[in-house]
Coordinates of C-alpha atoms and ligand atoms in Angstrom, one line a residue:
M8 CA -0.2 0.1 0.2
T9 CA 0.9 3.5 -0.9
A10 CA 0.3 6.5 0.6
P11 CA -2.0 8.7 -1.4
K12 CA -0.6 11.6 -3.2
I13 CA -1.0 14.9 -1.8
I14 CA -1.6 18.0 -3.7
R15 CA -1.8 21.7 -2.5
T16 CA -1.7 23.9 -5.5
L17 CA -5.2 24.1 -8.3
A18 CA -1.6 23.8 -10.8
E19 CA -0.9 20.6 -9.8
L20 CA -4.5 19.4 -9.5
R21 CA -5.5 20.4 -13.0
T22 CA -2.8 18.4 -14.1
E23 CA -3.7 15.6 -12.8
I24 CA -7.2 16.3 -13.9
A25 CA -6.4 17.0 -17.6
R26 CA -4.7 13.8 -17.6
W27 CA -8.1 11.4 -16.4
K28 CA -10.8 13.4 -18.7
A29 CA -7.9 12.6 -22.0
A30 CA -8.5 9.3 -20.7
G31 CA -12.4 9.4 -20.5
E32 CA -12.0 8.5 -16.7
T33 CA -14.7 9.6 -14.6
I34 CA -14.4 11.4 -11.5
G35 CA -15.9 11.8 -7.5
V36 CA -15.2 14.0 -5.4
V37 CA -15.2 13.9 -1.5
P38 CA -15.0 17.3 0.5
T39 CA -14.0 17.1 4.4
M40 CA -12.5 19.2 6.8
G41 CA -9.9 16.5 8.0
A42 CA -10.1 14.9 11.0
L43 CA -11.0 12.0 9.4
H44 CA -13.6 9.2 10.5
Q45 CA -15.4 6.1 9.5
G46 CA -18.6 8.5 8.4
H47 CA -16.1 10.1 6.0
L48 CA -14.2 6.7 4.9
S49 CA -17.8 5.6 4.0
L50 CA -17.8 8.2 1.7
V51 CA -14.7 7.7 -0.1
R52 CA -15.5 4.2 -0.8
A53 CA -18.9 5.0 -2.2
A54 CA -16.8 7.5 -4.5
K55 CA -14.4 4.5 -5.4
E56 CA -17.3 2.2 -6.5
G57 CA -19.1 5.0 -8.3
C58 CA -16.0 7.0 -9.9
D59 CA -13.0 5.4 -12.3
R60 CA -10.6 8.6 -10.0
V61 CA -11.4 10.1 -6.3
I62 CA -10.2 13.3 -4.9
V63 CA -10.8 13.4 -1.2
T64 CA -10.2 17.5 -0.3
I65 CA -9.3 18.8 3.1
F66 CA -9.4 22.6 3.5
I67 CA -10.9 23.3 7.3
N68 CA -13.0 26.4 5.7
P69 CA -12.8 29.5 7.3
K70 CA -15.8 31.0 5.5
Q71 CA -18.0 28.8 7.4
F72 CA -17.5 28.9 10.3
N73 CA -19.4 31.3 12.6
N74 CA -17.1 31.6 15.6
P75 CA -13.5 32.3 15.4
E76 CA -12.9 30.1 18.6
D77 CA -14.5 27.0 16.8
Y78 CA -12.2 27.6 13.6
E79 CA -9.1 27.8 15.7
N80 CA -9.8 24.9 17.6
Y81 CA -11.1 22.4 14.7
P82 CA -9.2 19.3 15.0
R83 CA -6.1 19.1 11.9
T84 CA -4.9 15.8 12.2
E85 CA -2.7 15.4 8.0
E86 CA -0.7 13.0 8.7
D87 CA -3.6 11.0 10.5
D88 CA -6.0 11.4 7.5
A89 CA -3.2 10.4 4.6
R90 CA -2.7 7.1 6.9
K91 CA -6.2 6.7 7.2
L92 CA -6.7 6.6 3.7
T93 CA -3.7 4.6 2.6
P94 CA -5.8 1.9 2.2
L95 CA -8.3 3.0 0.6
A96 CA -6.8 4.0 -2.2
V97 CA -7.5 7.4 -3.8
D98 CA -5.6 9.1 -6.4
V99 CA -5.7 12.2 -4.7
V100 CA -5.7 13.9 -1.4
Y101 CA -6.3 18.0 -2.5
V102 CA -5.2 19.8 0.8
P103 CA -5.3 23.3 -0.8
D104 CA -4.2 26.3 1.5
G105 CA -6.3 29.1 2.1
T106 CA -4.7 31.1 -1.5
Q107 CA -5.9 28.7 -3.5
I108 CA -9.3 28.9 -2.6
Y109 CA -9.3 32.3 -2.0
P110 CA -6.9 34.1 -3.7
D111 CA -5.9 37.8 -3.4
G112 CA -9.1 39.9 -3.4
F113 CA -11.7 36.9 -3.7
A114 CA -15.2 39.2 -3.8
T115 CA -17.7 36.3 -4.5
T116 CA -20.4 34.5 -2.6
V117 CA -22.5 32.1 -3.2
S118 CA -25.9 32.2 -1.6
V119 CA -29.0 29.3 -1.5
D120 CA -32.2 31.0 -0.5
G121 CA -35.4 29.2 1.1
I122 CA -33.4 26.1 2.2
T123 CA -31.1 27.8 4.7
D124 CA -33.6 30.1 6.4
G125 CA -34.3 27.9 9.6
L126 CA -32.1 24.8 11.5
C127 CA -28.5 25.4 11.7
G128 CA -29.1 28.6 8.8
A129 CA -31.4 30.5 11.4
H130 CA -28.6 29.5 14.3
R131 CA -25.4 30.1 12.6
P132 CA -24.9 33.6 10.4
G133 CA -23.7 33.0 7.4
H134 CA -22.6 29.5 7.8
F135 CA -24.1 28.1 4.4
D136 CA -23.1 31.1 2.2
G137 CA -18.9 30.2 3.3
V138 CA -20.5 26.6 2.5
A139 CA -22.2 27.3 -0.3
T140 CA -19.5 29.3 -1.9
V141 CA -16.8 26.7 -0.3
V142 CA -18.2 23.8 -2.3
T143 CA -18.4 25.6 -5.9
K144 CA -15.3 26.5 -5.9
L145 CA -14.2 22.8 -5.0
F146 CA -16.8 21.3 -7.4
T147 CA -14.9 23.8 -10.3
Q148 CA -11.7 23.0 -9.3
S149 CA -11.9 19.4 -8.9
Q150 CA -14.2 19.3 -12.7
A151 CA -15.9 16.1 -10.2
D152 CA -18.9 14.0 -12.1
R153 CA -19.7 13.1 -8.9
A154 CA -19.8 14.4 -5.1
Y155 CA -20.7 12.7 -2.2
F156 CA -21.9 14.0 1.1
G157 CA -23.2 12.6 4.5
E158 CA -26.8 12.8 5.5
K159 CA -25.3 13.4 9.0
D160 CA -25.3 16.9 7.8
Y161 CA -28.5 16.6 6.3
Q162 CA -29.5 20.5 5.9
Q163 CA -25.9 20.8 4.2
L164 CA -26.7 18.2 2.1
Q165 CA -30.0 19.6 0.3
V166 CA -28.0 22.7 0.3
V167 CA -25.2 21.6 -2.2
T168 CA -27.9 19.6 -3.9
R169 CA -29.6 23.0 -4.5
L170 CA -27.0 25.2 -6.1
A171 CA -25.0 22.0 -7.7
R172 CA -28.7 22.1 -10.5
D173 CA -29.0 26.1 -10.0
L174 CA -25.6 27.0 -11.1
D175 CA -25.3 23.9 -13.9
L176 CA -22.3 22.8 -12.3
G177 CA -22.8 19.1 -14.0
V178 CA -22.2 17.6 -10.7
E179 CA -24.4 14.7 -9.2
V180 CA -24.8 15.2 -5.9
I181 CA -25.2 11.7 -3.9
G182 CA -26.0 11.5 -0.8
C183 CA -24.4 8.4 1.8
P184 CA -26.0 7.6 4.9
T185 CA -25.2 8.3 8.8
I186 CA -22.1 6.3 10.4
R187 CA -22.7 6.2 14.1
E188 CA -20.9 4.9 17.1
E189 CA -22.1 1.3 18.5
D190 CA -24.1 3.3 21.2
G191 CA -25.8 5.6 18.7
L192 CA -23.9 8.4 18.9
A193 CA -23.5 10.0 15.2
M194 CA -19.5 10.4 14.5
S195 CA -18.2 13.7 13.9
S196 CA -15.0 15.5 14.2
R197 CA -16.6 17.4 17.0
N198 CA -16.6 14.6 19.2
L199 CA -13.2 14.9 20.0
H200 CA -13.7 17.9 21.3
L201 CA -15.9 15.8 23.9
S202 CA -14.5 14.8 27.9
D203 CA -14.9 11.4 28.6
R204 CA -18.0 12.1 30.9
A205 CA -19.6 14.3 28.3
R206 CA -18.9 11.3 25.7
T207 CA -20.7 8.8 27.5
W208 CA -24.3 11.2 27.9
A209 CA -23.8 12.2 24.1
P210 CA -26.0 8.6 23.0
E211 CA -29.1 10.5 24.9
L212 CA -29.3 13.1 21.7
N213 CA -30.2 10.2 19.6
R214 CA -32.1 7.9 21.6
A215 CA -34.4 11.5 22.9
M216 CA -35.4 11.7 18.8
E217 CA -35.4 8.1 17.9
E218 CA -38.2 7.8 20.7
M219 CA -40.0 11.1 19.3
A220 CA -39.9 9.5 15.8
E221 CA -41.8 6.3 17.0
G222 CA -43.9 8.4 19.1
L223 CA -45.2 9.9 15.7
R224 CA -45.2 6.8 13.5
G225 CA -47.7 6.0 16.4
G226 CA -49.4 8.4 15.8
G227 CA -48.7 11.0 19.3
D228 CA -48.9 14.7 19.4
M229 CA -46.4 16.1 18.4
A230 CA -45.9 19.3 20.6
T231 CA -46.1 16.1 23.8
L232 CA -43.1 14.0 22.1
R233 CA -40.9 17.1 21.3
A234 CA -41.5 18.7 25.4
E235 CA -40.6 14.8 26.6
A236 CA -37.8 14.7 24.2
I237 CA -36.4 18.2 25.1
A238 CA -36.8 17.2 28.8
R239 CA -35.1 14.1 27.9
I240 CA -32.3 15.3 26.4
E241 CA -31.9 18.2 29.1
R242 CA -31.7 15.7 31.7
A243 CA -28.8 14.3 30.0
G244 CA -26.8 16.8 31.0
F245 CA -27.5 19.0 27.2
T246 CA -27.2 23.0 28.2
E247 CA -29.5 24.1 25.4
V248 CA -31.4 22.4 22.6
E249 CA -31.3 24.7 20.1
Y250 CA -33.5 22.9 17.5
L251 CA -35.8 19.9 17.6
D252 CA -38.1 19.9 14.3
L253 CA -39.6 17.9 12.0
R254 CA -39.4 19.1 8.5
A255 CA -40.2 17.8 4.7
A256 CA -37.5 15.9 3.7
D257 CA -36.9 17.9 0.9
T258 CA -38.2 20.8 0.9
L259 CA -37.3 21.3 5.0
E260 CA -40.2 23.0 5.5
L261 CA -41.7 22.7 9.0
M262 CA -44.2 20.2 9.5
G263 CA -47.0 19.8 12.1
S264 CA -47.9 15.9 11.5
L265 CA -46.7 13.0 9.0
D266 CA -48.1 13.8 6.3
R267 CA -45.4 13.6 3.7
P268 CA -41.5 11.8 4.0
A269 CA -40.2 13.8 6.7
R270 CA -36.5 13.9 8.6
L271 CA -36.2 15.1 12.6
L272 CA -33.5 17.2 12.9
A273 CA -31.8 18.6 15.9
A274 CA -28.7 20.3 17.4
A275 CA -27.6 20.4 21.1
W276 CA -25.2 21.7 22.9
L277 CA -23.6 19.6 25.5
A278 CA -20.0 21.0 27.7
G279 CA -19.2 23.6 25.4
V280 CA -19.6 21.0 22.1
R281 CA -22.4 21.9 19.5
L282 CA -23.8 18.4 18.1
I283 CA -26.4 18.0 15.1
D284 CA -28.0 14.9 14.2
N285 CA -31.0 13.8 12.2
I286 CA -32.6 10.8 11.5
A287 CA -35.7 9.6 8.5
V288 CA -39.0 9.3 10.4
N289 CA -41.3 7.8 8.0
Ligands
AMP316 P1 -17.0 17.2 7.3 O1 -15.2 17.0 7.5 O2 -17.7 17.1 9.0 O3 -16.9 18.5 6.8 O4 -17.8 16.3 6.6 C1 -17.1 15.9 5.0 C2 -18.2 15.1 5.2 O5 -18.4 14.0 5.6 C3 -19.8 15.4 4.7 O6 -20.7 15.7 3.4 C4 -20.6 15.2 5.7 O7 -21.6 15.2 6.1 C5 -19.8 13.6 6.1 N1 -19.7 12.8 7.5 C6 -19.9 13.3 7.9 N2 -19.9 12.8 9.6 C7 -20.6 12.0 8.8 C8 -21.0 10.6 9.8 N3 -20.7 10.1 10.5 N4 -21.6 9.7 8.7 C9 -21.3 9.9 7.6 N5 -21.3 11.2 6.7 C10 -20.6 11.4 7.6

């Protein structure tokens, strides 16, 4: 097994891509911010199955952090990441520095309306503009045919799907299921910030959501089930539930009852760490 080829400049990436395109090969891209875990690796496996060539990008995008401290503290583990990718035989790991993505004088923002209004969009001002802008750059730089994103970040998946269609980027966005720890906690780079104690409480978020979803499927009252779930999450040690919403699976509109395919989405703070999760309800 050889370590993946690490490319740091757009010029070098373009040379590689030109060879692949000339040979008629398809390209899959997996955008990440590093600190790779099994969730990321599942996307890479899907890309390997679906495409001739696979680019994994690692870029901690300053524009999508609404809190500078969160950006500073975000885990940076490039050597470990390269080691984890080695057995998967990806073609390129693209690790651009800031100037490859945002050259001097960069003045363009990609902004997706509507779908970004609620949920994380309401609680993290500017976050989805940052995501949409960097993803547009990574799609055009990688010239990918397919891009792989996790359902773990469900609103982000919808935003990216919308922008790829709206801007005719020629990329098919493929959503992949959330990978969880054995106790149900959704894998996330941010879990690294949980203390041992907080880590034992964290799965209660998912358990409370599963219980609420079960109640909704059984025809239970939305407001009662929601209040019970929030109480359970707070009893577990979470300090704030930012949102716990039933939303339409495609448009993310708020739903009062289960009359269409729906998703239950939540964000909550545990010991200074913001965790998000979502599950399909019907
Ligand atoms: P991030 O590095 O957090 O920006 O995530 C990069 C990609 O990995 C995004 O498409 C995420 O949705 C996806 N991802 C993160 N955690 C998981 C998970 N537990 N299961 C599946 N995909 C994930």
